Amino acid sequence: MVAPLPLLVPLMPHVTAVTVRLAVRNALRRKGEALLVVLGSLLGTAIITSSFVVGDTLQATLRDQARTRLGPIDEIVLVHDATQITPAVQRIIAKPLPQTDGVLPEITAQVAVTSQQSGSGPAHSEPDAFVQEVDFDAARSFGNDPSATGLVDGGPTPAGTEAVIGADLADSLHVHPGDRVQVFAYGHTADLTVRRIVPRVGVAGFHPGFASRAPNLFVAPGTLEAMAAGALPGSLVPEGRVLVSNVGGVFDSAGPSDAVVFELQIRTAGLGGIQINDEKQQTLAFADQQGRNFSRLFGLIGSFAVAAGVLLLINIFVMLAEERKAELGMLRALGFRRSHLVRVFGLEGTAYSIVAAALGALLGVGVGRIVVQVTEGIFSQGRRGITGLQFAVQPSSLAAGFGIGLLIALVTVWATSARISHLNVIRAIRDSPEPAPARHGARVAVAATAGVVLGALLLAAGISRAQPIPALIGPALVAWCLVPLLTRLMSRRYAISLPGLGLITYTIAAFSLLPSVFGHSDVAVFFVQGIVLVSAGVVIAITNDDQILWVTNRLSASGGGLATRLGLANPLAKRVRTGLLLGMYSLITFALVFMAVFAAVFQAQAPRVTADTAAGYDLRVDSSPGNPITAAQLQQHAGIVAIAPLIRSEAQFQSDPAAADVTQQLTGFDESLLAHGGPTLSSRDPRFGSDADAWQALLTSPDLVIVPENFLATGVGPVRDAVHVGQQVTLINPDSGRRHPLTVVGLDGSLDPAENGAMVAARNLPTLVDSTSASRFYAKVDDRAEAGRIAQELQGSLVANGLKADTFRSLVDDRLDVQAQFISLLEGFLSLGLLIGIAGLGVVMVRAVRERRREIGMLRAMGFASSVVRRSFMVEAAFIAVQGIVIGAALGLVTGYSVLSNSSSFSDESLPFTVPWLALLALAAIALGASLLAVSLPATQASRIKPAVALRISD
């Protein structure tokens, strides 16, 4: 510091050069400290960037379906009865279709396919395969890009008993060219020979389902018509599709879709059983929306960790300022203004922030890669699972992660620098402690009163407009503005503790006090709630921490506890720094415990959800819509004692006239579903005295419906109901376009493990839709313990019908497992914040050792053993970690209980509260153990400081 001092006077007019030189000097002289600051700052940027990377990956994967599942296909004209496809094609191509470059008809049916490999290999089956008829030559010229169709190497159109098989179905059946497969449909069997395998791309990869796999089999024209002749009642007849390609490439051809759809509607007007979809435009829009949803979800979850990173950054700069207090005081004495000190600190912090943001953005790519690998296993499950996530990083995401991380760091650095500059020159040069704050003056009282009024107005606005975030921020502002007012009437301890306790009580009870405001809160609300609760809890804790001194005083008086007293002295003396560390631990622990509570609750409700869903039955039995089983076939099995047939279909639904229609499952039932109690509803119309009454009402009225809680819901995160009991939704017949209003009289849970969708009476289905399939049954077995074995026997004996039998418990477990895995993924992502807290404690302790070298030297010179010094640092770390864990865990448990008991954000019914003891103990042990491990090295270094060396250190 001495060398540059003579230059200060001549360079004073050029203050910018001086501040830059001082800032650079500090960073270059103390490279170790600079590295610690950078490491402490980059994790927040890494978390922000990784959330964007996850969104980019999901968006890229879903958008890639435009290539693999659609290729040149932009619009689809669905003809529900394939026999009517010829007049539909004639109308469409009667004259050139503007802004298009291809029209291609095809016929599709969902069937069961089995294989017998050449030689002695085992047979394999695929119950949900799609058999398609399409002209290969026309398909290759469709869209003017043969490579995008997937049939460029497909050869001629299959003829006779030939078949061309898609790569996904070939993998399922373990077949190769030359092997034979059997197709079971409409009571008939077709033996076919595989001629070629085609990739899952374009026309070759298109199928009516939504899963990323395409189990396609292409057969000779006329095959399906011959098999469907004399189809059994309840079979879903083959469907026709007219595929339309717009001008342009695979990803840039969706622009004219609206105009093309409108023209297709005009040309097909008057034809029955026609449905027109802008398939590619919807696919790309869905991909973009889901990418944004996941970026937002992971960004909000990561906000807890980012907030912890901000607290760490503030703590580091507060420590830097305290360490350099004498230097800063000397600069002020030599003529530096407060603004000059702000610039010195701000420029130094800016340099650290830029480096940290750049490294953090790169690290975020790696973190995102790990999250994507874990996510892939979750997304691949279920009927509409996504396989093969394509890792993607957009340059804009890297720039956004870098920019947001840098902005947060700069705001933190410059705000902290402004606060640091308010030091007393004399006390700074003498390194004297700051005096206790004086009583607040009239100006502060006026400002505090204004803050109370503003907070009350925010609360009133939040309640009147049902906006939860203002309803949380308003009381927080009131509570903290009351502190300077109450200090005029009582001690500072009570002036802080009473408003803090009141704020905690209100924030936790808000879900029960204001259900209309907090009833459907999203993740952003829980983040704000966590910030408010943790802030209040930490402030109360550090205000009352000195009460623990009586314990250490008694231990010291008895000759023990010297290390404990030394370890507590510094945290109690420097409460701002202690509060920042507590905030890091408490905030992350709060979020982790909160999520652990929900994970435990979801897993614990499996028996209840199974009982509620099963309606007294044991198995859900599905078969191929093109070759469904009959009730007689199912009842032939000796273990089956009762069945309930379900009629299945699909329809479009609207929640209101302005909303877009959404395709959903539609299921019809009869009295047999209610014979053993019926499904349990999570909520129902108060007109009905019981769930049974609500179900019975559906059997007599064609205008009522029962739907799952997440019916028509979109996005990710907590269920936000798109419908509610008493609401009217509109069903649109996909064949005729007829609209039928239905009133929701009950909700049957948020999981919908049976995937029945909207439930109506089977006898009323003909008035709602034209195409149905009797392909589902509920079955009751004579011995519930044998349900799994009976399910396997049914699948083995009815392969030709594509039968799949699942116990209701397995369906529920699968659905809950996906939820639990997703919560675990979010917990793992959030645990990065705990890493910030642990690393922050280690960084702070490393700096504390440097800061207290003289103090440690004095202690050692007075005869204190090195073991006492080491234990004092370990006690200090344990004191902070344990307090943070206890505060965060307590607030997380209480908040979880309140939300589960009073909020419908996750379910319309109150979920049972369960304390996840194992998760809590594991979290506490890992956090405390890792914290002590992080501090062990600086504690050991402190214990090895030699008194003579420490007392002679000048810098």
mmCIF file of C-alpha atoms in Angstrom, residues 300-430:
data_model
loop_
_atom_site.group_PDB
_atom_site.id
_atom_site.type_symbol
_atom_site.label_atom_id
_atom_site.label_comp_id
_atom_site.label_asym_id
_atom_site.label_seq_id
_atom_site.Cartn_x
_atom_site.Cartn_y
_atom_site.Cartn_z
ATOM 1 C CA LEU A 300 -37.330 -20.363 -9.967
ATOM 2 C CA ILE A 301 -36.082 -23.408 -8.077
ATOM 3 C CA GLY A 302 -32.538 -22.239 -8.696
ATOM 4 C CA SER A 303 -33.473 -18.803 -7.359
ATOM 5 C CA PHE A 304 -33.020 -20.142 -3.839
ATOM 6 C CA ALA A 305 -29.442 -21.049 -4.682
ATOM 7 C CA VAL A 306 -28.889 -17.762 -6.517
ATOM 8 C CA ALA A 307 -30.143 -15.890 -3.446
ATOM 9 C CA ALA A 308 -27.666 -17.856 -1.332
ATOM 10 C CA GLY A 309 -24.939 -16.858 -3.793
ATOM 11 C CA VAL A 310 -25.909 -13.193 -3.435
ATOM 12 C CA LEU A 311 -25.653 -13.467 0.357
ATOM 13 C CA LEU A 312 -22.232 -15.062 -0.007
ATOM 14 C CA LEU A 313 -21.099 -12.263 -2.308
ATOM 15 C CA ILE A 314 -22.275 -9.620 0.161
ATOM 16 C CA ASN A 315 -20.520 -11.433 2.992
ATOM 17 C CA ILE A 316 -17.264 -11.620 1.090
ATOM 18 C CA PHE A 317 -17.272 -7.890 0.369
ATOM 19 C CA VAL A 318 -18.233 -7.023 3.921
ATOM 20 C CA MET A 319 -15.258 -9.044 5.108
ATOM 21 C CA LEU A 320 -13.006 -7.388 2.521
ATOM 22 C CA ALA A 321 -14.121 -3.988 3.777
ATOM 23 C CA GLU A 322 -13.536 -4.889 7.426
ATOM 24 C CA GLU A 323 -10.113 -6.271 6.645
ATOM 25 C CA ARG A 324 -9.200 -3.089 4.754
ATOM 26 C CA LYS A 325 -10.882 -0.702 7.168
ATOM 27 C CA ALA A 326 -7.620 0.962 8.144
ATOM 28 C CA GLU A 327 -6.571 1.333 4.518
ATOM 29 C CA LEU A 328 -9.952 2.826 3.572
ATOM 30 C CA GLY A 329 -9.808 5.204 6.519
ATOM 31 C CA MET A 330 -6.349 6.361 5.459
ATOM 32 C CA LEU A 331 -7.599 7.010 1.931
ATOM 33 C CA ARG A 332 -10.476 9.063 3.314
ATOM 34 C CA ALA A 333 -8.008 11.011 5.469
ATOM 35 C CA LEU A 334 -5.901 11.767 2.366
ATOM 36 C CA GLY A 335 -8.850 13.342 0.585
ATOM 37 C CA PHE A 336 -10.789 10.486 -1.003
ATOM 38 C CA ARG A 337 -14.518 11.042 -1.047
ATOM 39 C CA ARG A 338 -17.090 8.394 -0.287
ATOM 40 C CA SER A 339 -17.819 8.126 -4.014
ATOM 41 C CA HIS A 340 -14.139 7.366 -4.628
ATOM 42 C CA LEU A 341 -14.234 4.466 -2.158
ATOM 43 C CA VAL A 342 -17.392 3.186 -3.789
ATOM 44 C CA ARG A 343 -15.634 3.204 -7.160
ATOM 45 C CA VAL A 344 -12.550 1.427 -5.842
ATOM 46 C CA PHE A 345 -14.585 -1.353 -4.300
ATOM 47 C CA GLY A 346 -17.068 -1.404 -7.133
ATOM 48 C CA LEU A 347 -14.410 -1.668 -9.847
ATOM 49 C CA GLU A 348 -12.607 -4.430 -7.999
ATOM 50 C CA GLY A 349 -15.894 -6.291 -7.553
ATOM 51 C CA THR A 350 -16.778 -5.701 -11.198
ATOM 52 C CA ALA A 351 -13.572 -7.401 -12.299
ATOM 53 C CA TYR A 352 -14.356 -10.366 -10.062
ATOM 54 C CA SER A 353 -17.964 -10.434 -11.284
ATOM 55 C CA ILE A 354 -17.056 -10.493 -14.986
ATOM 56 C CA VAL A 355 -14.640 -13.377 -14.531
ATOM 57 C CA ALA A 356 -17.091 -15.246 -12.274
ATOM 58 C CA ALA A 357 -20.004 -14.739 -14.684
ATOM 59 C CA ALA A 358 -17.945 -16.033 -17.634
ATOM 60 C CA LEU A 359 -16.724 -19.105 -15.755
ATOM 61 C CA GLY A 360 -20.163 -19.633 -14.220
ATOM 62 C CA ALA A 361 -21.822 -19.641 -17.637
ATOM 63 C CA LEU A 362 -19.411 -22.332 -18.831
ATOM 64 C CA LEU A 363 -19.902 -24.344 -15.638
ATOM 65 C CA GLY A 364 -23.671 -23.991 -16.103
ATOM 66 C CA VAL A 365 -23.413 -25.886 -19.374
ATOM 67 C CA GLY A 366 -21.859 -28.816 -17.503
ATOM 68 C CA VAL A 367 -24.470 -28.634 -14.742
ATOM 69 C CA GLY A 368 -27.205 -28.524 -17.376
ATOM 70 C CA ARG A 369 -25.723 -31.581 -19.047
ATOM 71 C CA ILE A 370 -25.934 -33.535 -15.787
ATOM 72 C CA VAL A 371 -29.518 -32.408 -15.189
ATOM 73 C CA VAL A 372 -30.470 -33.431 -18.735
ATOM 74 C CA GLN A 373 -29.012 -36.905 -18.273
ATOM 75 C CA VAL A 374 -31.084 -37.405 -15.138
ATOM 76 C CA THR A 375 -34.147 -35.840 -16.756
ATOM 77 C CA GLU A 376 -34.021 -38.194 -19.732
ATOM 78 C CA GLY A 377 -34.809 -41.187 -17.540
ATOM 79 C CA ILE A 378 -37.855 -39.388 -16.147
ATOM 80 C CA PHE A 379 -39.238 -38.110 -19.452
ATOM 81 C CA SER A 380 -38.928 -41.501 -21.139
ATOM 82 C CA GLN A 381 -41.599 -42.997 -18.872
ATOM 83 C CA GLY A 382 -45.296 -43.130 -19.604
ATOM 84 C CA ARG A 383 -47.470 -43.468 -22.682
ATOM 85 C CA ARG A 384 -46.260 -40.169 -24.106
ATOM 86 C CA GLY A 385 -42.678 -40.505 -22.971
ATOM 87 C CA ILE A 386 -39.844 -38.681 -24.693
ATOM 88 C CA THR A 387 -36.721 -40.665 -25.484
ATOM 89 C CA GLY A 388 -33.362 -39.464 -26.678
ATOM 90 C CA LEU A 389 -33.213 -35.942 -25.267
ATOM 91 C CA GLN A 390 -31.020 -33.855 -27.540
ATOM 92 C CA PHE A 391 -28.633 -31.784 -25.483
ATOM 93 C CA ALA A 392 -28.688 -28.253 -26.845
ATOM 94 C CA VAL A 393 -27.244 -24.912 -25.797
ATOM 95 C CA GLN A 394 -28.384 -21.771 -27.539
ATOM 96 C CA PRO A 395 -25.882 -18.889 -27.692
ATOM 97 C CA SER A 396 -28.677 -16.661 -26.434
ATOM 98 C CA SER A 397 -28.964 -18.831 -23.324
ATOM 99 C CA LEU A 398 -25.256 -18.536 -22.586
ATOM 100 C CA ALA A 399 -25.502 -14.788 -23.097
ATOM 101 C CA ALA A 400 -28.613 -14.586 -20.892
ATOM 102 C CA GLY A 401 -27.008 -16.671 -18.129
ATOM 103 C CA PHE A 402 -23.852 -14.571 -18.268
ATOM 104 C CA GLY A 403 -25.827 -11.319 -18.369
ATOM 105 C CA ILE A 404 -28.224 -12.162 -15.529
ATOM 106 C CA GLY A 405 -25.430 -13.541 -13.343
ATOM 107 C CA LEU A 406 -23.287 -10.493 -14.035
ATOM 108 C CA LEU A 407 -26.173 -8.107 -13.373
ATOM 109 C CA ILE A 408 -26.967 -9.742 -10.032
ATOM 110 C CA ALA A 409 -23.305 -9.656 -9.036
ATOM 111 C CA LEU A 410 -22.864 -6.018 -10.102
ATOM 112 C CA VAL A 411 -25.958 -4.847 -8.244
ATOM 113 C CA THR A 412 -24.777 -6.731 -5.169
ATOM 114 C CA VAL A 413 -21.215 -5.441 -5.422
ATOM 115 C CA TRP A 414 -22.067 -1.791 -5.994
ATOM 116 C CA ALA A 415 -24.833 -1.752 -3.361
ATOM 117 C CA THR A 416 -22.443 -3.313 -0.847
ATOM 118 C CA SER A 417 -19.720 -0.849 -1.850
ATOM 119 C CA ALA A 418 -22.080 2.069 -1.234
ATOM 120 C CA ARG A 419 -22.868 0.706 2.230
ATOM 121 C CA ILE A 420 -19.182 0.152 3.017
ATOM 122 C CA SER A 421 -18.234 3.717 2.146
ATOM 123 C CA HIS A 422 -20.162 5.064 5.152
ATOM 124 C CA LEU A 423 -17.333 4.642 7.632
ATOM 125 C CA ASN A 424 -15.922 6.974 10.292
ATOM 126 C CA VAL A 425 -12.396 7.981 9.341
ATOM 127 C CA ILE A 426 -10.971 8.030 12.883
ATOM 128 C CA ARG A 427 -12.524 4.733 13.937
ATOM 129 C CA ALA A 428 -11.466 3.149 10.643
ATOM 130 C CA ILE A 429 -7.811 4.201 11.038
ATOM 131 C CA ARG A 430 -7.799 2.979 14.645
#
